[in-house]
Amino acid sequence: MQVEIQYRILVNQIKTLIMKKKKFLYLFIALISVACKAQQYSLNTDYENIPNNSHIKDLNNEYNKFVGTWKATLGNKEIYIYVTKQEDRLISRLTKTFFRDVLLIRYKVLISNQIVENTTSFTNENINIISMATEDNSVIFTYTGGKCTVGWGIISTEYIDSTHLKWNYQPQSTMITNKNCPDYPAGGIKINLPDEPKDLIFTKQ
């Protein structure tokens, strides 16, 4: 009888200990959750005004309507852009390191049904078109250029409706100045992404 009583006491003590540990675990998870949320900021937050390792998030899913495959045609040229969303991309600046939700653009350009440029196999690490800001119904991208960085500049996409995007591309460099680029071809380098006409319309596929 005495052994049974001692056994029950021990069982109750173990249950109490488990409950205390569970409460501590729940409290710990809650604190971590609050801390994580406290470091989340909306898309257009200036990274200079946030702590290191903060997260700039697409809290309102503003990016979602841009995601997909879009196509534009200019004469014998066809341009396909493939827009995807990447969460918590690591961004490093001179004074700050942080994480940001971004849109990425891969593209394929055909002239007379022949592929002249194709970045669809680019990984997230070496992709060359990455969103940097949103404005009203638009997303602004930085483009690091094609071969030898020719064509680097700014791309703006504006959401019109569920099947149409407006595209504007402003290249800052239309010719190579560093002929030491190892991939520089003898015939020069052309920009294949469309910078004219302005307000080019892409249709969702």
PDB file of C-alpha atoms in Angstrom:
ATOM      1  CA  MET A   1       0.000   0.000   0.000  1.00  0.00           C
ATOM      2  CA  GLN A   2       2.791   2.373   0.970  1.00  0.00           C
ATOM      3  CA  VAL A   3       4.600   1.612  -2.285  1.00  0.00           C
ATOM      4  CA  GLU A   4       1.463   2.408  -4.279  1.00  0.00           C
ATOM      5  CA  ILE A   5       1.058   5.749  -2.503  1.00  0.00           C
ATOM      6  CA  GLN A   6       4.677   6.648  -3.169  1.00  0.00           C
ATOM      7  CA  TYR A   7       4.222   5.631  -6.792  1.00  0.00           C
ATOM      8  CA  ARG A   8       1.180   7.910  -7.177  1.00  0.00           C
ATOM      9  CA  ILE A   9       3.049  10.803  -5.558  1.00  0.00           C
ATOM     10  CA  LEU A  10       5.944  10.293  -7.955  1.00  0.00           C
ATOM     11  CA  VAL A  11       3.598  10.152 -10.955  1.00  0.00           C
ATOM     12  CA  ASN A  12       1.909  13.386  -9.858  1.00  0.00           C
ATOM     13  CA  GLN A  13       5.276  15.076  -9.418  1.00  0.00           C
ATOM     14  CA  ILE A  14       6.310  13.997 -12.910  1.00  0.00           C
ATOM     15  CA  LYS A  15       3.017  15.286 -14.362  1.00  0.00           C
ATOM     16  CA  THR A  16       3.504  18.616 -12.590  1.00  0.00           C
ATOM     17  CA  LEU A  17       7.054  18.877 -13.918  1.00  0.00           C
ATOM     18  CA  ILE A  18       5.891  18.105 -17.463  1.00  0.00           C
ATOM     19  CA  MET A  19       3.155  20.737 -17.243  1.00  0.00           C
ATOM     20  CA  LYS A  20       5.655  23.340 -16.044  1.00  0.00           C
ATOM     21  CA  LYS A  21       7.985  22.493 -18.913  1.00  0.00           C
ATOM     22  CA  LYS A  22       5.116  22.737 -21.396  1.00  0.00           C
ATOM     23  CA  LYS A  23       4.133  26.152 -20.050  1.00  0.00           C
ATOM     24  CA  PHE A  24       7.747  27.296 -20.316  1.00  0.00           C
ATOM     25  CA  LEU A  25       7.954  25.971 -23.879  1.00  0.00           C
ATOM     26  CA  TYR A  26       4.727  27.753 -24.891  1.00  0.00           C
ATOM     27  CA  LEU A  27       5.996  30.974 -23.323  1.00  0.00           C
ATOM     28  CA  PHE A  28       9.325  30.625 -25.124  1.00  0.00           C
ATOM     29  CA  ILE A  29       7.606  30.058 -28.483  1.00  0.00           C
ATOM     30  CA  ALA A  30       5.318  33.038 -27.888  1.00  0.00           C
ATOM     31  CA  LEU A  31       8.257  35.299 -27.070  1.00  0.00           C
ATOM     32  CA  ILE A  32      10.146  34.163 -30.167  1.00  0.00           C
ATOM     33  CA  SER A  33       7.047  34.755 -32.283  1.00  0.00           C
ATOM     34  CA  VAL A  34       6.613  38.273 -30.900  1.00  0.00           C
ATOM     35  CA  ALA A  35      10.294  39.031 -31.441  1.00  0.00           C
ATOM     36  CA  CYS A  36      10.118  37.854 -35.053  1.00  0.00           C
ATOM     37  CA  LYS A  37       7.003  39.890 -35.751  1.00  0.00           C
ATOM     38  CA  ALA A  38       8.602  42.930 -34.176  1.00  0.00           C
ATOM     39  CA  GLN A  39      11.374  42.732 -36.776  1.00  0.00           C
ATOM     40  CA  GLN A  40       8.997  42.628 -39.756  1.00  0.00           C
ATOM     41  CA  TYR A  41       8.480  45.760 -41.821  1.00  0.00           C
ATOM     42  CA  SER A  42       6.364  46.586 -44.874  1.00  0.00           C
ATOM     43  CA  LEU A  43       7.786  46.529 -48.403  1.00  0.00           C
ATOM     44  CA  ASN A  44       8.658  50.194 -48.843  1.00  0.00           C
ATOM     45  CA  THR A  45      10.401  50.575 -45.498  1.00  0.00           C
ATOM     46  CA  ASP A  46      13.758  52.342 -45.814  1.00  0.00           C
ATOM     47  CA  TYR A  47      16.359  49.757 -44.838  1.00  0.00           C
ATOM     48  CA  GLU A  48      18.479  52.483 -43.223  1.00  0.00           C
ATOM     49  CA  ASN A  49      15.785  52.889 -40.568  1.00  0.00           C
ATOM     50  CA  ILE A  50      15.617  49.260 -39.438  1.00  0.00           C
ATOM     51  CA  PRO A  51      17.905  47.096 -37.274  1.00  0.00           C
ATOM     52  CA  ASN A  52      20.323  44.622 -38.792  1.00  0.00           C
ATOM     53  CA  ASN A  53      18.816  41.256 -39.758  1.00  0.00           C
ATOM     54  CA  SER A  54      15.287  42.643 -39.934  1.00  0.00           C
ATOM     55  CA  HIS A  55      12.755  41.368 -42.471  1.00  0.00           C
ATOM     56  CA  ILE A  56      11.075  43.597 -45.050  1.00  0.00           C
ATOM     57  CA  LYS A  57       7.971  41.582 -45.904  1.00  0.00           C
ATOM     58  CA  ASP A  58       5.186  41.539 -48.468  1.00  0.00           C
ATOM     59  CA  LEU A  59       2.689  41.718 -45.621  1.00  0.00           C
ATOM     60  CA  ASN A  60      -0.296  42.547 -47.854  1.00  0.00           C
ATOM     61  CA  ASN A  61       0.597  40.149 -50.696  1.00  0.00           C
ATOM     62  CA  GLU A  62       1.131  43.054 -53.092  1.00  0.00           C
ATOM     63  CA  TYR A  63       3.505  40.955 -55.193  1.00  0.00           C
ATOM     64  CA  ASN A  64       1.143  38.079 -55.889  1.00  0.00           C
ATOM     65  CA  LYS A  65      -0.680  39.670 -58.820  1.00  0.00           C
ATOM     66  CA  PHE A  66       2.608  40.111 -60.699  1.00  0.00           C
ATOM     67  CA  VAL A  67       3.639  36.464 -60.440  1.00  0.00           C
ATOM     68  CA  GLY A  68       3.313  34.398 -63.607  1.00  0.00           C
ATOM     69  CA  THR A  69       4.356  34.186 -67.261  1.00  0.00           C
ATOM     70  CA  TRP A  70       3.844  37.266 -69.445  1.00  0.00           C
ATOM     71  CA  LYS A  71       4.412  37.844 -73.169  1.00  0.00           C
ATOM     72  CA  ALA A  72       4.837  40.833 -75.475  1.00  0.00           C
ATOM     73  CA  THR A  73       5.350  40.906 -79.255  1.00  0.00           C
ATOM     74  CA  LEU A  74       7.220  43.572 -81.236  1.00  0.00           C
ATOM     75  CA  GLY A  75       7.275  42.771 -84.945  1.00  0.00           C
ATOM     76  CA  ASN A  76       9.316  39.585 -85.292  1.00  0.00           C
ATOM     77  CA  LYS A  77      10.474  39.752 -81.658  1.00  0.00           C
ATOM     78  CA  GLU A  78       8.744  37.854 -78.838  1.00  0.00           C
ATOM     79  CA  ILE A  79       9.583  38.577 -75.220  1.00  0.00           C
ATOM     80  CA  TYR A  80       8.593  36.255 -72.392  1.00  0.00           C
ATOM     81  CA  ILE A  81       9.087  37.265 -68.766  1.00  0.00           C
ATOM     82  CA  TYR A  82       8.724  34.791 -65.916  1.00  0.00           C
ATOM     83  CA  VAL A  83       7.984  36.526 -62.605  1.00  0.00           C
ATOM     84  CA  THR A  84       8.445  34.640 -59.341  1.00  0.00           C
ATOM     85  CA  LYS A  85       8.424  35.630 -55.683  1.00  0.00           C
ATOM     86  CA  GLN A  86      11.275  34.916 -53.301  1.00  0.00           C
ATOM     87  CA  GLU A  87      10.779  35.380 -49.574  1.00  0.00           C
ATOM     88  CA  ASP A  88      13.484  36.579 -47.191  1.00  0.00           C
ATOM     89  CA  ARG A  89      16.224  37.189 -49.748  1.00  0.00           C
ATOM     90  CA  LEU A  90      19.426  38.200 -47.985  1.00  0.00           C
ATOM     91  CA  ILE A  91      20.383  41.776 -48.898  1.00  0.00           C
ATOM     92  CA  SER A  92      23.771  43.243 -47.960  1.00  0.00           C
ATOM     93  CA  ARG A  93      24.490  46.960 -48.076  1.00  0.00           C
ATOM     94  CA  LEU A  94      27.498  48.909 -46.852  1.00  0.00           C
ATOM     95  CA  THR A  95      25.874  49.707 -43.520  1.00  0.00           C
ATOM     96  CA  LYS A  96      23.177  47.064 -43.158  1.00  0.00           C
ATOM     97  CA  THR A  97      22.313  43.424 -43.723  1.00  0.00           C
ATOM     98  CA  PHE A  98      18.641  42.493 -43.850  1.00  0.00           C
ATOM     99  CA  PHE A  99      16.104  40.180 -45.490  1.00  0.00           C
ATOM    100  CA  ARG A 100      13.533  41.267 -48.069  1.00  0.00           C
ATOM    101  CA  ASP A 101      10.693  39.637 -49.980  1.00  0.00           C
ATOM    102  CA  VAL A 102      11.404  40.267 -53.658  1.00  0.00           C
ATOM    103  CA  LEU A 103      10.145  39.562 -57.144  1.00  0.00           C
ATOM    104  CA  LEU A 104      12.549  37.993 -59.628  1.00  0.00           C
ATOM    105  CA  ILE A 105      12.302  38.156 -63.418  1.00  0.00           C
ATOM    106  CA  ARG A 106      13.747  35.589 -65.771  1.00  0.00           C
ATOM    107  CA  TYR A 107      13.225  36.183 -69.471  1.00  0.00           C
ATOM    108  CA  LYS A 108      13.468  34.697 -72.936  1.00  0.00           C
ATOM    109  CA  VAL A 109      13.731  36.716 -76.157  1.00  0.00           C
ATOM    110  CA  LEU A 110      13.060  35.246 -79.602  1.00  0.00           C
ATOM    111  CA  ILE A 111      13.621  36.893 -82.990  1.00  0.00           C
ATOM    112  CA  SER A 112      11.981  35.128 -85.931  1.00  0.00           C
ATOM    113  CA  ASN A 113      11.351  32.158 -83.603  1.00  0.00           C
ATOM    114  CA  GLN A 114      15.059  31.862 -82.752  1.00  0.00           C
ATOM    115  CA  ILE A 115      16.128  32.304 -79.127  1.00  0.00           C
ATOM    116  CA  VAL A 116      18.634  35.168 -78.865  1.00  0.00           C
ATOM    117  CA  GLU A 117      18.724  35.460 -75.065  1.00  0.00           C
ATOM    118  CA  ASN A 118      17.448  33.195 -72.316  1.00  0.00           C
ATOM    119  CA  THR A 119      17.854  33.504 -68.538  1.00  0.00           C
ATOM    120  CA  THR A 120      15.240  30.925 -67.524  1.00  0.00           C
ATOM    121  CA  SER A 121      17.955  28.629 -66.170  1.00  0.00           C
ATOM    122  CA  PHE A 122      19.405  31.323 -63.890  1.00  0.00           C
ATOM    123  CA  THR A 123      19.318  30.453 -60.197  1.00  0.00           C
ATOM    124  CA  ASN A 124      18.027  32.877 -57.581  1.00  0.00           C
ATOM    125  CA  GLU A 125      21.655  33.633 -56.731  1.00  0.00           C
ATOM    126  CA  ASN A 126      22.752  34.743 -60.217  1.00  0.00           C
ATOM    127  CA  ILE A 127      19.488  36.208 -61.507  1.00  0.00           C
ATOM    128  CA  ASN A 128      19.892  39.714 -62.966  1.00  0.00           C
ATOM    129  CA  ILE A 129      16.454  41.355 -62.478  1.00  0.00           C
ATOM    130  CA  ILE A 130      15.375  41.862 -58.848  1.00  0.00           C
ATOM    131  CA  SER A 131      12.664  44.087 -57.387  1.00  0.00           C
ATOM    132  CA  MET A 132      13.784  47.001 -55.239  1.00  0.00           C
ATOM    133  CA  ALA A 133      10.599  48.956 -54.422  1.00  0.00           C
ATOM    134  CA  THR A 134       6.852  49.233 -54.935  1.00  0.00           C
ATOM    135  CA  GLU A 135       4.894  52.346 -55.813  1.00  0.00           C
ATOM    136  CA  ASP A 136       1.101  52.417 -56.048  1.00  0.00           C
ATOM    137  CA  ASN A 137       0.347  49.538 -58.434  1.00  0.00           C
ATOM    138  CA  SER A 138       3.898  49.249 -59.752  1.00  0.00           C
ATOM    139  CA  VAL A 139       7.067  47.350 -58.925  1.00  0.00           C
ATOM    140  CA  ILE A 140      10.507  48.801 -59.671  1.00  0.00           C
ATOM    141  CA  PHE A 141      13.346  46.420 -60.576  1.00  0.00           C
ATOM    142  CA  THR A 142      17.094  46.769 -60.870  1.00  0.00           C
ATOM    143  CA  TYR A 143      18.618  45.089 -63.921  1.00  0.00           C
ATOM    144  CA  THR A 144      22.332  44.348 -63.744  1.00  0.00           C
ATOM    145  CA  GLY A 145      22.504  43.893 -67.501  1.00  0.00           C
ATOM    146  CA  GLY A 146      23.088  41.064 -69.896  1.00  0.00           C
ATOM    147  CA  LYS A 147      26.441  39.887 -71.164  1.00  0.00           C
ATOM    148  CA  CYS A 148      29.263  42.144 -69.915  1.00  0.00           C
ATOM    149  CA  THR A 149      26.577  44.115 -67.975  1.00  0.00           C
ATOM    150  CA  VAL A 150      25.445  45.877 -71.155  1.00  0.00           C
ATOM    151  CA  GLY A 151      21.951  47.296 -70.670  1.00  0.00           C
ATOM    152  CA  TRP A 152      22.020  47.649 -66.897  1.00  0.00           C
ATOM    153  CA  GLY A 153      19.321  49.959 -65.646  1.00  0.00           C
ATOM    154  CA  ILE A 154      15.845  50.250 -64.161  1.00  0.00           C
ATOM    155  CA  ILE A 155      12.674  48.378 -65.138  1.00  0.00           C
ATOM    156  CA  SER A 156       9.200  49.444 -64.029  1.00  0.00           C
ATOM    157  CA  THR A 157       6.190  47.137 -64.279  1.00  0.00           C
ATOM    158  CA  GLU A 158       2.677  48.417 -63.663  1.00  0.00           C
ATOM    159  CA  TYR A 159      -0.250  46.112 -62.963  1.00  0.00           C
ATOM    160  CA  ILE A 160      -3.184  47.015 -65.228  1.00  0.00           C
ATOM    161  CA  ASP A 161      -5.488  44.055 -64.661  1.00  0.00           C
ATOM    162  CA  SER A 162      -5.297  40.296 -64.162  1.00  0.00           C
ATOM    163  CA  THR A 163      -4.083  39.736 -67.740  1.00  0.00           C
ATOM    164  CA  HIS A 164      -2.032  42.857 -68.563  1.00  0.00           C
ATOM    165  CA  LEU A 165       1.169  44.505 -67.343  1.00  0.00           C
ATOM    166  CA  LYS A 166       2.759  47.745 -68.499  1.00  0.00           C
ATOM    167  CA  TRP A 167       6.544  47.623 -68.999  1.00  0.00           C
ATOM    168  CA  ASN A 168       9.082  50.450 -69.050  1.00  0.00           C
ATOM    169  CA  TYR A 169      12.822  49.822 -69.266  1.00  0.00           C
ATOM    170  CA  GLN A 170      15.449  52.544 -68.954  1.00  0.00           C
ATOM    171  CA  PRO A 171      18.905  51.204 -69.851  1.00  0.00           C
ATOM    172  CA  GLN A 172      21.779  53.222 -68.397  1.00  0.00           C
ATOM    173  CA  SER A 173      24.444  51.517 -70.480  1.00  0.00           C
ATOM    174  CA  THR A 174      23.852  50.596 -74.116  1.00  0.00           C
ATOM    175  CA  MET A 175      27.441  49.782 -74.987  1.00  0.00           C
ATOM    176  CA  ILE A 176      30.398  48.063 -73.385  1.00  0.00           C
ATOM    177  CA  THR A 177      33.230  50.268 -72.187  1.00  0.00           C
ATOM    178  CA  ASN A 178      35.384  47.507 -70.742  1.00  0.00           C
ATOM    179  CA  LYS A 179      36.646  45.429 -73.649  1.00  0.00           C
ATOM    180  CA  ASN A 180      38.428  43.188 -71.143  1.00  0.00           C
ATOM    181  CA  CYS A 181      35.103  41.474 -70.475  1.00  0.00           C
ATOM    182  CA  PRO A 182      35.895  37.797 -71.195  1.00  0.00           C
ATOM    183  CA  ASP A 183      32.555  37.202 -72.933  1.00  0.00           C
ATOM    184  CA  TYR A 184      32.740  40.233 -75.215  1.00  0.00           C
ATOM    185  CA  PRO A 185      31.975  39.058 -78.775  1.00  0.00           C
ATOM    186  CA  ALA A 186      33.720  40.498 -81.831  1.00  0.00           C
ATOM    187  CA  GLY A 187      30.436  41.737 -83.268  1.00  0.00           C
ATOM    188  CA  GLY A 188      29.494  43.688 -80.150  1.00  0.00           C
ATOM    189  CA  ILE A 189      26.582  43.195 -77.765  1.00  0.00           C
ATOM    190  CA  LYS A 190      22.956  44.115 -78.338  1.00  0.00           C
ATOM    191  CA  ILE A 191      20.251  44.816 -75.799  1.00  0.00           C
ATOM    192  CA  ASN A 192      17.464  42.320 -76.356  1.00  0.00           C
ATOM    193  CA  LEU A 193      15.014  43.480 -73.710  1.00  0.00           C
ATOM    194  CA  PRO A 194      12.641  46.117 -75.129  1.00  0.00           C
ATOM    195  CA  ASP A 195      13.267  49.740 -74.121  1.00  0.00           C
ATOM    196  CA  GLU A 196      11.016  51.085 -76.902  1.00  0.00           C
ATOM    197  CA  PRO A 197       8.146  51.725 -77.181  1.00  0.00           C
ATOM    198  CA  LYS A 198       7.402  53.099 -73.752  1.00  0.00           C
ATOM    199  CA  ASP A 199       4.483  51.552 -71.869  1.00  0.00           C
ATOM    200  CA  LEU A 200       4.824  48.219 -73.669  1.00  0.00           C
ATOM    201  CA  ILE A 201       1.939  45.893 -72.756  1.00  0.00           C
ATOM    202  CA  PHE A 202       2.610  42.309 -71.670  1.00  0.00           C
ATOM    203  CA  THR A 203      -0.210  39.754 -71.655  1.00  0.00           C
ATOM    204  CA  LYS A 204      -0.436  36.964 -69.099  1.00  0.00           C
ATOM    205  CA  GLN A 205      -0.085  33.476 -70.518  1.00  0.00           C
TER     206      GLN A 205
END
